[in-house]
PDB file of C-alpha atoms and ligand atoms in Angstrom:
ATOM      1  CA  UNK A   4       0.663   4.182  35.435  1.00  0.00           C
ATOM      2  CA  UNK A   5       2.054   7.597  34.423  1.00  0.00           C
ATOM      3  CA  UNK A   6       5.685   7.313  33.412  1.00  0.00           C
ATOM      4  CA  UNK A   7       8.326   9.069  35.946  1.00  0.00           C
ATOM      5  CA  UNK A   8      10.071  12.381  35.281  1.00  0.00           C
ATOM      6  CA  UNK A   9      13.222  13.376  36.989  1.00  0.00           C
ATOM      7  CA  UNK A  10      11.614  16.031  38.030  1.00  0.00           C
ATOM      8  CA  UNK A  11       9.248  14.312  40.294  1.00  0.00           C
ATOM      9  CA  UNK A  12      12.427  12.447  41.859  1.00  0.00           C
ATOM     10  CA  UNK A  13      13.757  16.190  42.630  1.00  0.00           C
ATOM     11  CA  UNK A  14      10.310  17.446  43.924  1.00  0.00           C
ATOM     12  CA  UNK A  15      10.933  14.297  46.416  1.00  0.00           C
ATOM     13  CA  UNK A  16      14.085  14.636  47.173  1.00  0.00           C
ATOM     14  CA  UNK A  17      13.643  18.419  47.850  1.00  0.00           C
ATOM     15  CA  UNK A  18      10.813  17.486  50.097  1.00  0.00           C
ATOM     16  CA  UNK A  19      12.776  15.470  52.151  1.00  0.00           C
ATOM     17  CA  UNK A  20      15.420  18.267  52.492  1.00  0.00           C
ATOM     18  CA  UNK A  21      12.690  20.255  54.032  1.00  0.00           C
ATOM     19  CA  UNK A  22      13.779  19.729  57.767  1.00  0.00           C
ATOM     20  CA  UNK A  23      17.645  19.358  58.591  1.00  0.00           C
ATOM     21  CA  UNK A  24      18.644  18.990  62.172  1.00  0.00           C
ATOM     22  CA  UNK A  25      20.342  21.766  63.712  1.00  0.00           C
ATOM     23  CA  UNK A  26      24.290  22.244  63.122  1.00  0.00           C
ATOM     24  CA  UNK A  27      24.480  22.045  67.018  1.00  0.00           C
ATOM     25  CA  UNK A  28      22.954  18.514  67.387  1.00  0.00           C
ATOM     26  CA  UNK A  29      24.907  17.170  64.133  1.00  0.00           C
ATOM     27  CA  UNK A  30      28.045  18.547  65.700  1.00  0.00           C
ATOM     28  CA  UNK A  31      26.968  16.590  68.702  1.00  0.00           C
ATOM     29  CA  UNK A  32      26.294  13.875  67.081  1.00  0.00           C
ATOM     30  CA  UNK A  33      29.670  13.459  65.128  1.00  0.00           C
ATOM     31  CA  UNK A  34      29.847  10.424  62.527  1.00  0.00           C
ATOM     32  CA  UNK A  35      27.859   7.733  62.577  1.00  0.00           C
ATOM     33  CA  UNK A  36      26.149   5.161  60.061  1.00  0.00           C
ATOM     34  CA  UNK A  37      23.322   3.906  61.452  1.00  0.00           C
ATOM     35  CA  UNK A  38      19.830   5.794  62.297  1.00  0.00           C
ATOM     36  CA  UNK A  39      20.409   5.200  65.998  1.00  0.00           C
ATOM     37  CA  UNK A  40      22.378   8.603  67.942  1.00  0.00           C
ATOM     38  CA  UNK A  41      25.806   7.657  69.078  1.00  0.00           C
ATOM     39  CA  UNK A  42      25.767   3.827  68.138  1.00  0.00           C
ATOM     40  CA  UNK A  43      27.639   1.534  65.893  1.00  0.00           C
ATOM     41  CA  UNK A  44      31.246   2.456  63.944  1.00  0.00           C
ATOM     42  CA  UNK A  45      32.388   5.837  63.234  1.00  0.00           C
ATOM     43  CA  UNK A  46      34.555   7.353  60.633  1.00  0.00           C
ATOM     44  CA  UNK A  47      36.908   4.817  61.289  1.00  0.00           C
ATOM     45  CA  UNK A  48      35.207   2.466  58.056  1.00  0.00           C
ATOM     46  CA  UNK A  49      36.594   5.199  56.007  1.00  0.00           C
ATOM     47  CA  UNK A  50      40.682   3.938  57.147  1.00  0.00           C
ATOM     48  CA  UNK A  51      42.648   7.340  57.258  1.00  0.00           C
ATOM     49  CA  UNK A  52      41.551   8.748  53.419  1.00  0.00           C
ATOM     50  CA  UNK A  53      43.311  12.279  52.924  1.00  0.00           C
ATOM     51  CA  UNK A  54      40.062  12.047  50.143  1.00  0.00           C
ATOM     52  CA  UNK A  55      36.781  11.917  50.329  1.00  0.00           C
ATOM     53  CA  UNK A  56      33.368  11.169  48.340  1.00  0.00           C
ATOM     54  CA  UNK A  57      29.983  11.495  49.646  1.00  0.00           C
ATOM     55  CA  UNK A  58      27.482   9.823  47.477  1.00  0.00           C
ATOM     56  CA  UNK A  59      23.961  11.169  48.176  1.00  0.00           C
ATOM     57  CA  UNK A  60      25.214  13.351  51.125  1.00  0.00           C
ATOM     58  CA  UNK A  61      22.318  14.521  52.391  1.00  0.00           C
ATOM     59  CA  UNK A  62      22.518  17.448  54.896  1.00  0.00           C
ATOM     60  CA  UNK A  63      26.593  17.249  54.281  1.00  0.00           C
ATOM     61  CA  UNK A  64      27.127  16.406  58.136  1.00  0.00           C
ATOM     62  CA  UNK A  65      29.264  13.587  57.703  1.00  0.00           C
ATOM     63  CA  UNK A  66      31.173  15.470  54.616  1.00  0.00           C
ATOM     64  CA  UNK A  67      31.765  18.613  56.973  1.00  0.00           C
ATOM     65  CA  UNK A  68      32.614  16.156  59.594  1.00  0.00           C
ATOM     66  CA  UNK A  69      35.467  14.730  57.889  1.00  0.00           C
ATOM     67  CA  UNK A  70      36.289  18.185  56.043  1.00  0.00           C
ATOM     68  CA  UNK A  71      36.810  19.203  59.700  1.00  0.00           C
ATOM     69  CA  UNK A  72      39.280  16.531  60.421  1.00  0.00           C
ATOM     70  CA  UNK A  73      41.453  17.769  57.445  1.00  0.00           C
ATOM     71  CA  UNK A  74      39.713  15.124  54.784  1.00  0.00           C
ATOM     72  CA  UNK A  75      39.957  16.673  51.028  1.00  0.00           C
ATOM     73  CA  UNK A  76      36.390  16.097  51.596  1.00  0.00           C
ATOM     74  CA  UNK A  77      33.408  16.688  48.358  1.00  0.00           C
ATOM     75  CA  UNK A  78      29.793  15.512  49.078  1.00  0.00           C
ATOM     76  CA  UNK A  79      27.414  14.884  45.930  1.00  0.00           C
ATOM     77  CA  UNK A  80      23.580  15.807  46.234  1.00  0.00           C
ATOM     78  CA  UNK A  81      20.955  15.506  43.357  1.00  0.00           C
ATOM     79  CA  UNK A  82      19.004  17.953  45.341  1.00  0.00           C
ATOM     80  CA  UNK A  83      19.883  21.668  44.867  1.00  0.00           C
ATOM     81  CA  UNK A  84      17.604  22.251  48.383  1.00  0.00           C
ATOM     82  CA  UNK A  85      20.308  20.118  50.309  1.00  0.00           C
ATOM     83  CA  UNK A  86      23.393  21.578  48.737  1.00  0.00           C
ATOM     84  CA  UNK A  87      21.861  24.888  49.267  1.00  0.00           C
ATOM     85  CA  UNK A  88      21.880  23.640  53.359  1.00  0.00           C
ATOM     86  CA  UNK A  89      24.912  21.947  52.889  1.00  0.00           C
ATOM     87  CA  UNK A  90      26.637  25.485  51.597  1.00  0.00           C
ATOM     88  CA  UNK A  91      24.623  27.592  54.623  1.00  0.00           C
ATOM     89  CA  UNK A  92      25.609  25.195  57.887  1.00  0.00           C
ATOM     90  CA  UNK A  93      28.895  24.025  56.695  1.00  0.00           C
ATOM     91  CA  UNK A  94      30.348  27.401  55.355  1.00  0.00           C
ATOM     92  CA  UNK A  95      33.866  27.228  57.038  1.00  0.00           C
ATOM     93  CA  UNK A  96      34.511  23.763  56.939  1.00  0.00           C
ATOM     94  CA  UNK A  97      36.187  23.208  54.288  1.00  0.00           C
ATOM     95  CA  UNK A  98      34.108  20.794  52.269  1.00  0.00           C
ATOM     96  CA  UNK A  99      33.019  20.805  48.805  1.00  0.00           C
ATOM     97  CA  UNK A 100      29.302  20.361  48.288  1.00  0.00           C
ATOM     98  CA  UNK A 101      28.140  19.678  44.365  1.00  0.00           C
ATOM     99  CA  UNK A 102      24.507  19.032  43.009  1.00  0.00           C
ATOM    100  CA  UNK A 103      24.355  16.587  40.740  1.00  0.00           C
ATOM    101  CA  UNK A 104      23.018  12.962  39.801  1.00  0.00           C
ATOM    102  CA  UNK A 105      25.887  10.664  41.683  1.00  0.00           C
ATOM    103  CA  UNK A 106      26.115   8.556  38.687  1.00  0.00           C
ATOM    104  CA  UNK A 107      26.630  11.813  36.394  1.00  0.00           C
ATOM    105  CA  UNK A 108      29.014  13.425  38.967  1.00  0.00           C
ATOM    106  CA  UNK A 109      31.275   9.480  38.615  1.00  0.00           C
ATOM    107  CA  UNK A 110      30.959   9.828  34.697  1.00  0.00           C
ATOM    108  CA  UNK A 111      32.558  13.377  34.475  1.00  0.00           C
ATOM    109  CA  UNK A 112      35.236  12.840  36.501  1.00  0.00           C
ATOM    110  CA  UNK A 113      38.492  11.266  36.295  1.00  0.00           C
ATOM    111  CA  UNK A 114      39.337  11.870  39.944  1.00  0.00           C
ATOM    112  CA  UNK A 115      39.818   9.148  42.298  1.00  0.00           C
ATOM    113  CA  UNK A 116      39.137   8.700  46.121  1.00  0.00           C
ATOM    114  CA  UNK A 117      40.387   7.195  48.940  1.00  0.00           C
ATOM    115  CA  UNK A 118      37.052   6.586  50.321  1.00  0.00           C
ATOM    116  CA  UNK A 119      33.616   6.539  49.160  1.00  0.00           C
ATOM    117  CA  UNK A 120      30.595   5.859  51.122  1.00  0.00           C
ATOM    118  CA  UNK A 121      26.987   6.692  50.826  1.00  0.00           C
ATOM    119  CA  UNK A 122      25.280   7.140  54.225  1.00  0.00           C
ATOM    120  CA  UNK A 123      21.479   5.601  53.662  1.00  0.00           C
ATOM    121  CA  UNK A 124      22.543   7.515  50.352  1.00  0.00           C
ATOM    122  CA  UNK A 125      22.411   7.848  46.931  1.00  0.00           C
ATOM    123  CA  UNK A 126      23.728   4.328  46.456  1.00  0.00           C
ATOM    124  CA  UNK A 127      20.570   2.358  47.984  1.00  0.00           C
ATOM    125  CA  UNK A 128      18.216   4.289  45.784  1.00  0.00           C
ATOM    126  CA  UNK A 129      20.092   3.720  42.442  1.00  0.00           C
ATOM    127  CA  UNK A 130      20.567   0.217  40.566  1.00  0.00           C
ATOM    128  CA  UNK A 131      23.565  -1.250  41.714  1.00  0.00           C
ATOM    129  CA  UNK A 132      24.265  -2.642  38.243  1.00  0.00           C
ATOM    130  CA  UNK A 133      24.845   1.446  37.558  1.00  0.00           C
ATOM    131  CA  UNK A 134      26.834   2.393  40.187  1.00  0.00           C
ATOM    132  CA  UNK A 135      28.828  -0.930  40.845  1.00  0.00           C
ATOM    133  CA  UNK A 136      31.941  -0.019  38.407  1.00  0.00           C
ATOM    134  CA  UNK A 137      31.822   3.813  38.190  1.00  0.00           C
ATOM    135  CA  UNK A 138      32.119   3.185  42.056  1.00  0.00           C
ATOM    136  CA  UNK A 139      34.898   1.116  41.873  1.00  0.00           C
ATOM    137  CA  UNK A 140      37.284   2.670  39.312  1.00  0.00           C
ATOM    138  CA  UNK A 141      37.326   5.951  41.241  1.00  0.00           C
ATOM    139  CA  UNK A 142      38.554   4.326  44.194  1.00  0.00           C
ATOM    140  CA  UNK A 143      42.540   4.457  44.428  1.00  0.00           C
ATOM    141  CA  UNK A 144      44.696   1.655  44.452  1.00  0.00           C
ATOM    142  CA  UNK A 145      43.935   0.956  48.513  1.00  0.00           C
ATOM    143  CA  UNK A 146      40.500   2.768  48.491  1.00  0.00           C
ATOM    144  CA  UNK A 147      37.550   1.686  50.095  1.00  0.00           C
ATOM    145  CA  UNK A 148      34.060   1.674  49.705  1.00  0.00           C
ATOM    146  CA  UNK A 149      31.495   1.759  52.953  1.00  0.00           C
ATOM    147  CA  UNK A 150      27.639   2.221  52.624  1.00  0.00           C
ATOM    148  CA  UNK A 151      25.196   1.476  55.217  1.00  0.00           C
ATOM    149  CA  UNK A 152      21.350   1.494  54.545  1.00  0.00           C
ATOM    150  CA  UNK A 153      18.281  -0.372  55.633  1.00  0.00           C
ATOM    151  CA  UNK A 154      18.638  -4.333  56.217  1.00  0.00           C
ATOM    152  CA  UNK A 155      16.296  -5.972  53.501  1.00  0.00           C
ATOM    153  CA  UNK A 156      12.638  -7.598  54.533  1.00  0.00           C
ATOM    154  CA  UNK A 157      13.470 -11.361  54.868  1.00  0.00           C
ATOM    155  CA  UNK A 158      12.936 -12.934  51.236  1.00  0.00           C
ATOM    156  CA  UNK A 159      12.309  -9.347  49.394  1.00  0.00           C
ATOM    157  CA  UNK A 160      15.511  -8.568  47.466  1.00  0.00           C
ATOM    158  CA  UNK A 161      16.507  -6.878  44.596  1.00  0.00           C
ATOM    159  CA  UNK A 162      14.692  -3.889  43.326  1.00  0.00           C
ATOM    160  CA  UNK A 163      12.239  -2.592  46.279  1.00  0.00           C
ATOM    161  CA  UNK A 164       9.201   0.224  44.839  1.00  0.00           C
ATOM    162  CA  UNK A 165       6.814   2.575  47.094  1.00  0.00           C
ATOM    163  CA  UNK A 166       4.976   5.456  46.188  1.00  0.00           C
ATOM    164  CA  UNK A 167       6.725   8.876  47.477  1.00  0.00           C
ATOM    165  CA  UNK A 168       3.386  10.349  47.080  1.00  0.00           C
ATOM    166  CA  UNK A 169       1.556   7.919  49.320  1.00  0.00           C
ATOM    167  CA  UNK A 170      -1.374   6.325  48.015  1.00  0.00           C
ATOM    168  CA  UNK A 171      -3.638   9.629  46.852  1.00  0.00           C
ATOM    169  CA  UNK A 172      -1.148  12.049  45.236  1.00  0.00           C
ATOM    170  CA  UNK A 173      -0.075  12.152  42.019  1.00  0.00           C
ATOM    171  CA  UNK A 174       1.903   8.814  41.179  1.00  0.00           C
ATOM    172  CA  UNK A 175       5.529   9.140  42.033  1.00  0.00           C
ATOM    173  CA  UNK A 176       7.319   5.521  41.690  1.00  0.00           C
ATOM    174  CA  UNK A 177      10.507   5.873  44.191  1.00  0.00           C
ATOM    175  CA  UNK A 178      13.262   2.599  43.991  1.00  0.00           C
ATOM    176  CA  UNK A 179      15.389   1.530  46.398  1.00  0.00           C
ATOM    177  CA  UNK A 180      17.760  -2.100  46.429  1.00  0.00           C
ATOM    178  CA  UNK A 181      18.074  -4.504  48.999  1.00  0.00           C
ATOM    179  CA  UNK A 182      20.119  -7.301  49.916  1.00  0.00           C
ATOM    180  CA  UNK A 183      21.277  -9.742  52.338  1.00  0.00           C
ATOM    181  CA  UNK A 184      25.387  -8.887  53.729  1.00  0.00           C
ATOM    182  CA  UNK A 185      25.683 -12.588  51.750  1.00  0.00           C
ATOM    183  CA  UNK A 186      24.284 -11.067  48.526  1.00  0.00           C
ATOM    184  CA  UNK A 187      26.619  -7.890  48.819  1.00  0.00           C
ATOM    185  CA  UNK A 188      29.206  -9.963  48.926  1.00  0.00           C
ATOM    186  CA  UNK A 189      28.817 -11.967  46.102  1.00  0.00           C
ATOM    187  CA  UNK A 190      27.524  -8.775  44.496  1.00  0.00           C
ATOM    188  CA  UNK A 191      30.994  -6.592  44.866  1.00  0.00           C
ATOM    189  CA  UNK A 192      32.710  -9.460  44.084  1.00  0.00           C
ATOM    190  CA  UNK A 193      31.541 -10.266  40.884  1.00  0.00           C
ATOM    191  CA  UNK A 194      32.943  -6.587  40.032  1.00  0.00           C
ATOM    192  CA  UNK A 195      36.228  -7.037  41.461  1.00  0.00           C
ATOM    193  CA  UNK A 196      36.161  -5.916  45.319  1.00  0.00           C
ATOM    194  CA  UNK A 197      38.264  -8.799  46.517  1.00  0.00           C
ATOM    195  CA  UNK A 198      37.900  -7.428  50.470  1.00  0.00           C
ATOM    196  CA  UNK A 199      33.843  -7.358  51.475  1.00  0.00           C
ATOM    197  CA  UNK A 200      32.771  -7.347  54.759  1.00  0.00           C
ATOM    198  CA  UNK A 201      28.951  -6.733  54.993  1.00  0.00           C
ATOM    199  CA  UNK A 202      26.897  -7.417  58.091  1.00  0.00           C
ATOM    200  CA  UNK A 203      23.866  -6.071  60.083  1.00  0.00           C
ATOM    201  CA  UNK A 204      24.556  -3.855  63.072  1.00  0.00           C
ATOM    202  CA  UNK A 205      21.550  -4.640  66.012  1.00  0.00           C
ATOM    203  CA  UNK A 206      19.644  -1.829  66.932  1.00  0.00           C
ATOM    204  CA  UNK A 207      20.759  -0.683  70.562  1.00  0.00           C
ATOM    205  CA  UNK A 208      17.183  -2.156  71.662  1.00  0.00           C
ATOM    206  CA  UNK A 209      16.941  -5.884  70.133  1.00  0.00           C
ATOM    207  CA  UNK A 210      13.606  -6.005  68.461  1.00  0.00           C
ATOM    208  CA  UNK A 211      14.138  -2.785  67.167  1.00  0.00           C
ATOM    209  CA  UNK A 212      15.811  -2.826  63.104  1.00  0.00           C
ATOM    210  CA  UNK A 213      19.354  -3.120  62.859  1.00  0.00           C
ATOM    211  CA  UNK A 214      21.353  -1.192  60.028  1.00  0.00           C
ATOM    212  CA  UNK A 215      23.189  -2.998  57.109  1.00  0.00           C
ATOM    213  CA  UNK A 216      26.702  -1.849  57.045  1.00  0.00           C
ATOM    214  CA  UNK A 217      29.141  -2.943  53.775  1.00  0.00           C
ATOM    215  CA  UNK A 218      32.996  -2.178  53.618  1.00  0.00           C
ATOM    216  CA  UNK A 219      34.564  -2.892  50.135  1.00  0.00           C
ATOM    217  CA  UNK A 220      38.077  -2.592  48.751  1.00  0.00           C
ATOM    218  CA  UNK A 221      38.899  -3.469  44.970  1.00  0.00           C
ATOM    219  CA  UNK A 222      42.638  -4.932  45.598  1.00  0.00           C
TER     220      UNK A 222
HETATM  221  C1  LIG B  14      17.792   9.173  52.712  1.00  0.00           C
HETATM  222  S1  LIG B  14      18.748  10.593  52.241  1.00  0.00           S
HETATM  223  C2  LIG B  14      20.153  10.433  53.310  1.00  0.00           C
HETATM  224  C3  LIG B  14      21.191  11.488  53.129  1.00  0.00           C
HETATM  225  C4  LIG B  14      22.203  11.722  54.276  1.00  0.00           C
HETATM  226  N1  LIG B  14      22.861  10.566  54.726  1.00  0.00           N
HETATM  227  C5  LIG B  14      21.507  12.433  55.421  1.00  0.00           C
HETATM  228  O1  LIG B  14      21.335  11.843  56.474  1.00  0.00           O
HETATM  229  O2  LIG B  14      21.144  13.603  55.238  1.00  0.00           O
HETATM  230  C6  LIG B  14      19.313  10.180  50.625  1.00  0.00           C
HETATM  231  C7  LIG B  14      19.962  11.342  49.909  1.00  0.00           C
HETATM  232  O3  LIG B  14      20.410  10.871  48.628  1.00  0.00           O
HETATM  233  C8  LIG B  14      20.129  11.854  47.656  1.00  0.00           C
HETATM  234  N2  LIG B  14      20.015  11.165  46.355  1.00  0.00           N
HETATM  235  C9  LIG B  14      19.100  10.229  46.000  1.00  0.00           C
HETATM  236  N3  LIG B  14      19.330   9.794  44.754  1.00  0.00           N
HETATM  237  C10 LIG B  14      20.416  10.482  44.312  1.00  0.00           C
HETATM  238  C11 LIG B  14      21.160  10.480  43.099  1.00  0.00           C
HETATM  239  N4  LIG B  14      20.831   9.664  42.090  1.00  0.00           N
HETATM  240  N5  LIG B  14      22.223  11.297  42.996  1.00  0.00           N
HETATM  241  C12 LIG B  14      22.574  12.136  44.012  1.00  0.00           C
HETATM  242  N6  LIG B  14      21.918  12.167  45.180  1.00  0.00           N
HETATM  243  C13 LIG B  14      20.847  11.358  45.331  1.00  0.00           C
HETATM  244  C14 LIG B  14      18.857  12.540  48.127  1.00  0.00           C
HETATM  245  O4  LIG B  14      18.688  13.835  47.616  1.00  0.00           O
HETATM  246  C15 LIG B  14      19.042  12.515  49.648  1.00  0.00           C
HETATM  247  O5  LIG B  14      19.648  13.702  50.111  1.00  0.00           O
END
């Protein structure tokens, strides 16, 4: 198998930019962590942080979102296609959108935040061995950490690979991590968050996939 450059990461990445929902029907529908419209928590995960750090933010929604509600709020893309969206629908909002590798971004910073979440973000496709302590020693003293991503595939945990290409293009190895709200717990533990609470949110429609939802605070 050919060996992976970054670059092919970005092309992905950009790829998946390609189609942003309208500002209108983000606007409408506000904060939320799971993949379901109007279901499950809010913003309130995040406690009441006067700072804010996206981590693999996407279309910046949830960074203009909070941006609007007075947040000090930055949101961190590897993808210069989404910051470039981020910059055009959220002009006036207040929010600071940067392009960079999250893990990058954490190492040339001494900043800390009073939340940091990653919204089926940059967090579930990077090794949590990485991100684990960067993570936590940019939270302040009461800060918290909230993700939410895809529940794992009963007994496949740890690393998880597919093929961003598909199964004809040119090979392009993508990684993502999963495991059980038990594992994240023992996980963020191990690293010093002394608070977890992981669990998976049902879907609104039972057989349909719930969402995996972590809060974590390192005090
Ligand atoms: C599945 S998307 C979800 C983003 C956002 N929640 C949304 O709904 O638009 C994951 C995002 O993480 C970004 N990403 C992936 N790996 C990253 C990394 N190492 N550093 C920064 N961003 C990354 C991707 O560019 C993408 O925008």
């Amino acid at each position: 198998m050919s060996s992976v450059l970054p670059m092919d990461l970005l092309t992905y990445w950009n790829r998946y930019a390609e189609a942003p929902i309208t500002v209108e029907e983000s606007r409408e529908r506000g904060f939320g962590w799971t993949q379901y419209d109007r279901h499950g928590p809010a913003e309130e995960l995040l406690g009441q942080p006067e700072t804010s750090l996206e981590l693999g933010c996407g279309t910046g929604d949830m960074t203009a979102y909070l941006a609007r509600k007075n947040v000090r709020a930055v949101g961190v893309d590897i993808s210069p296609v989404q910051i470039e969206h981020c910059r055009q629908r959220w002009p006036q909002d207040g929010a600071e959108f940067v392009c960079s590798d999250v893990l990058t971004y954490l190492a040339g910073t001494t900043q800390k935040w009073d939340a940091i979440f990653s919204n089926w973000g940059a967090l579930w496709f990077t090794d949590p061995r990485a991100w684990l302590e960067p993570v936590r020693d940019h939270l302040t003293d009461n800060g918290v950490l909230v993700f939410s991503c895809a529940p794992p595939v009963e007994g496949c945990y740890g690393a998880q690979g597919m093929y961003g290409n598909g199964f004809r293009g040119r090979v392009l190895p993508v990684q993502r991590w999963a495991y059980s709200p038990e594992m994240w717990e023992g996980v963020l533990r191990n690293v010093g968050f002394l608070e977890v609470y992981a669990k998976v949110l049902e879907a609104p429609e039972p057989d349909n996939l719930g969402t995996l939802i972590v809060q974590a605070w390192a005090r």
